[in-house]
Amino acid sequence: MDILLVDDEVYTLRVLKSAVHWEDCGIENVWTALSAARAREILEEHPVDLIICDIEMPKETGLDLLRWVREKNYNAEFILLTCHTDFSYAQQALKLGALDYCVKPVIVEEIEKVIKRAA
């Protein structure tokens, strides 16, 4: 399984990439992007099975990227991350077919459980 991590915060990407036990979760390749635009470029070159994406980013949101992924009919599970506990985000994410919605700061063990469930 391949995964794409999308977040405008470099620190969050570094923590996720280094802290999660990817092999134990069945992940072979981990791609990272600092924006939805870069994520789209990666997805067009390297299909992935799972996307973990921040909701609030400059220019485009994680929900925008999720809509685009669904419009393109990419067969990827989607997990959204946010610092906000606003339920309207969760509702929108679920309506667009997201697998899950996690609040930052993400606990590594919890994100690993969600990744294993996606696998």
PDB file of C-alpha atoms in Angstrom, residues 5-118:
ATOM      1  CA  LEU A   5       0.570  12.818   3.532  1.00  0.00           C
ATOM      2  CA  VAL A   6      -0.611  16.371   2.818  1.00  0.00           C
ATOM      3  CA  ASP A   7      -0.159  19.245   5.253  1.00  0.00           C
ATOM      4  CA  ASP A   8       1.072  22.825   4.922  1.00  0.00           C
ATOM      5  CA  GLU A   9       2.997  22.425   8.192  1.00  0.00           C
ATOM      6  CA  VAL A  10       6.428  20.903   7.571  1.00  0.00           C
ATOM      7  CA  TYR A  11       6.685  19.877  11.228  1.00  0.00           C
ATOM      8  CA  THR A  12       3.482  17.817  11.045  1.00  0.00           C
ATOM      9  CA  LEU A  13       4.714  15.997   7.941  1.00  0.00           C
ATOM     10  CA  ARG A  14       8.073  15.269   9.567  1.00  0.00           C
ATOM     11  CA  VAL A  15       6.468  13.922  12.733  1.00  0.00           C
ATOM     12  CA  LEU A  16       4.018  11.716  10.851  1.00  0.00           C
ATOM     13  CA  LYS A  17       6.665  10.413   8.474  1.00  0.00           C
ATOM     14  CA  SER A  18       9.133   9.565  11.238  1.00  0.00           C
ATOM     15  CA  ALA A  19       6.842   8.456  14.079  1.00  0.00           C
ATOM     16  CA  VAL A  20       4.391   6.115  12.364  1.00  0.00           C
ATOM     17  CA  HIS A  21       5.518   2.489  11.984  1.00  0.00           C
ATOM     18  CA  TRP A  22       4.710   2.346   8.277  1.00  0.00           C
ATOM     19  CA  GLU A  23       5.813  -1.224   7.610  1.00  0.00           C
ATOM     20  CA  ASP A  24       3.690  -2.504  10.508  1.00  0.00           C
ATOM     21  CA  CYS A  25       0.724  -0.730   8.884  1.00  0.00           C
ATOM     22  CA  GLY A  26       1.356  -2.361   5.514  1.00  0.00           C
ATOM     23  CA  ILE A  27       2.664   0.828   3.884  1.00  0.00           C
ATOM     24  CA  GLU A  28       5.434   0.498   1.304  1.00  0.00           C
ATOM     25  CA  ASN A  29       5.811   4.081   0.023  1.00  0.00           C
ATOM     26  CA  VAL A  30       5.162   7.385   1.809  1.00  0.00           C
ATOM     27  CA  TRP A  31       4.768  10.508  -0.319  1.00  0.00           C
ATOM     28  CA  THR A  32       4.478  14.009   1.161  1.00  0.00           C
ATOM     29  CA  ALA A  33       3.069  17.291  -0.116  1.00  0.00           C
ATOM     30  CA  LEU A  34       2.896  20.763   1.426  1.00  0.00           C
ATOM     31  CA  SER A  35      -0.158  21.804  -0.615  1.00  0.00           C
ATOM     32  CA  ALA A  36      -3.200  20.424  -2.410  1.00  0.00           C
ATOM     33  CA  ALA A  37      -1.631  21.486  -5.723  1.00  0.00           C
ATOM     34  CA  ARG A  38       1.494  19.414  -5.063  1.00  0.00           C
ATOM     35  CA  ALA A  39      -0.673  16.521  -3.862  1.00  0.00           C
ATOM     36  CA  ARG A  40      -2.522  16.515  -7.199  1.00  0.00           C
ATOM     37  CA  GLU A  41       0.792  16.366  -9.069  1.00  0.00           C
ATOM     38  CA  ILE A  42       1.908  13.394  -7.006  1.00  0.00           C
ATOM     39  CA  LEU A  43      -1.440  11.625  -7.441  1.00  0.00           C
ATOM     40  CA  GLU A  44      -1.268  12.035 -11.213  1.00  0.00           C
ATOM     41  CA  GLU A  45       2.193  10.410 -11.254  1.00  0.00           C
ATOM     42  CA  HIS A  46       1.886   7.885  -8.413  1.00  0.00           C
ATOM     43  CA  PRO A  47      -1.499   6.427  -7.552  1.00  0.00           C
ATOM     44  CA  VAL A  48      -1.823   5.919  -3.801  1.00  0.00           C
ATOM     45  CA  ASP A  49      -4.149   3.825  -1.675  1.00  0.00           C
ATOM     46  CA  LEU A  50      -4.534   6.234   1.234  1.00  0.00           C
ATOM     47  CA  ILE A  51      -4.372  10.013   1.663  1.00  0.00           C
ATOM     48  CA  ILE A  52      -4.007  11.696   5.034  1.00  0.00           C
ATOM     49  CA  CYS A  53      -4.638  15.403   4.594  1.00  0.00           C
ATOM     50  CA  ASP A  54      -4.974  18.516   6.707  1.00  0.00           C
ATOM     51  CA  ILE A  55      -8.304  20.274   6.205  1.00  0.00           C
ATOM     52  CA  GLU A  56      -7.171  23.889   6.512  1.00  0.00           C
ATOM     53  CA  MET A  57      -4.362  24.882   4.177  1.00  0.00           C
ATOM     54  CA  PRO A  58      -3.656  28.091   2.251  1.00  0.00           C
ATOM     55  CA  LYS A  59      -5.339  28.452  -1.168  1.00  0.00           C
ATOM     56  CA  GLU A  60      -7.092  25.049  -1.128  1.00  0.00           C
ATOM     57  CA  THR A  61      -8.478  22.950   1.696  1.00  0.00           C
ATOM     58  CA  GLY A  62      -8.268  19.239   2.308  1.00  0.00           C
ATOM     59  CA  LEU A  63     -11.975  19.108   1.470  1.00  0.00           C
ATOM     60  CA  ASP A  64     -11.171  20.647  -1.936  1.00  0.00           C
ATOM     61  CA  LEU A  65      -8.563  17.955  -2.508  1.00  0.00           C
ATOM     62  CA  LEU A  66     -11.003  15.245  -1.406  1.00  0.00           C
ATOM     63  CA  ARG A  67     -13.609  16.556  -3.896  1.00  0.00           C
ATOM     64  CA  TRP A  68     -10.988  16.512  -6.671  1.00  0.00           C
ATOM     65  CA  VAL A  69      -9.937  12.938  -5.789  1.00  0.00           C
ATOM     66  CA  ARG A  70     -13.580  11.815  -5.956  1.00  0.00           C
ATOM     67  CA  GLU A  71     -14.195  13.669  -9.254  1.00  0.00           C
ATOM     68  CA  LYS A  72     -11.152  11.932 -10.774  1.00  0.00           C
ATOM     69  CA  ASN A  73     -12.455   8.584  -9.472  1.00  0.00           C
ATOM     70  CA  TYR A  74      -9.169   7.804  -7.737  1.00  0.00           C
ATOM     71  CA  ASN A  75      -9.623   4.719  -5.624  1.00  0.00           C
ATOM     72  CA  ALA A  76      -7.982   6.067  -2.459  1.00  0.00           C
ATOM     73  CA  GLU A  77      -9.202   6.132   1.110  1.00  0.00           C
ATOM     74  CA  PHE A  78      -9.097   9.595   2.670  1.00  0.00           C
ATOM     75  CA  ILE A  79      -8.428  10.640   6.273  1.00  0.00           C
ATOM     76  CA  LEU A  80      -8.694  14.313   7.187  1.00  0.00           C
ATOM     77  CA  LEU A  81      -6.734  16.056   9.944  1.00  0.00           C
ATOM     78  CA  THR A  82      -7.608  19.321  11.630  1.00  0.00           C
ATOM     79  CA  CYS A  83      -6.941  21.427  14.704  1.00  0.00           C
ATOM     80  CA  HIS A  84     -10.627  22.346  14.840  1.00  0.00           C
ATOM     81  CA  THR A  85     -13.370  20.354  16.499  1.00  0.00           C
ATOM     82  CA  ASP A  86     -16.103  21.965  14.368  1.00  0.00           C
ATOM     83  CA  PHE A  87     -18.514  19.149  13.511  1.00  0.00           C
ATOM     84  CA  SER A  88     -19.429  20.744  10.168  1.00  0.00           C
ATOM     85  CA  TYR A  89     -15.972  19.724   8.898  1.00  0.00           C
ATOM     86  CA  ALA A  90     -16.633  16.136   9.907  1.00  0.00           C
ATOM     87  CA  GLN A  91     -20.040  16.207   8.224  1.00  0.00           C
ATOM     88  CA  GLN A  92     -18.591  17.522   4.958  1.00  0.00           C
ATOM     89  CA  ALA A  93     -15.769  14.970   5.090  1.00  0.00           C
ATOM     90  CA  LEU A  94     -18.181  12.075   5.596  1.00  0.00           C
ATOM     91  CA  LYS A  95     -20.510  13.292   2.832  1.00  0.00           C
ATOM     92  CA  LEU A  96     -17.531  13.279   0.466  1.00  0.00           C
ATOM     93  CA  GLY A  97     -16.665   9.730   1.461  1.00  0.00           C
ATOM     94  CA  ALA A  98     -13.763  10.252   3.864  1.00  0.00           C
ATOM     95  CA  LEU A  99     -12.861   7.186   5.898  1.00  0.00           C
ATOM     96  CA  ASP A 100     -12.128   9.154   9.056  1.00  0.00           C
ATOM     97  CA  TYR A 101     -11.531  12.550  10.608  1.00  0.00           C
ATOM     98  CA  CYS A 102      -8.801  13.054  13.238  1.00  0.00           C
ATOM     99  CA  VAL A 103      -8.144  16.056  15.453  1.00  0.00           C
ATOM    100  CA  LYS A 104      -4.577  17.347  15.826  1.00  0.00           C
ATOM    101  CA  PRO A 105      -2.316  16.796  17.576  1.00  0.00           C
ATOM    102  CA  VAL A 106      -2.604  13.282  16.256  1.00  0.00           C
ATOM    103  CA  ILE A 107      -1.648  10.453  18.575  1.00  0.00           C
ATOM    104  CA  VAL A 108       0.563   8.058  16.618  1.00  0.00           C
ATOM    105  CA  GLU A 109      -1.124   4.915  17.931  1.00  0.00           C
ATOM    106  CA  GLU A 110      -4.537   6.263  16.886  1.00  0.00           C
ATOM    107  CA  ILE A 111      -3.436   7.165  13.366  1.00  0.00           C
ATOM    108  CA  GLU A 112      -1.829   3.722  13.023  1.00  0.00           C
ATOM    109  CA  LYS A 113      -5.160   2.102  13.940  1.00  0.00           C
ATOM    110  CA  VAL A 114      -6.938   4.153  11.278  1.00  0.00           C
ATOM    111  CA  ILE A 115      -4.280   3.295   8.673  1.00  0.00           C
ATOM    112  CA  LYS A 116      -4.586  -0.425   9.474  1.00  0.00           C
ATOM    113  CA  ARG A 117      -8.370  -0.167   9.175  1.00  0.00           C
ATOM    114  CA  ALA A 118      -7.970   1.482   5.764  1.00  0.00           C
TER     115      ALA A 118
END
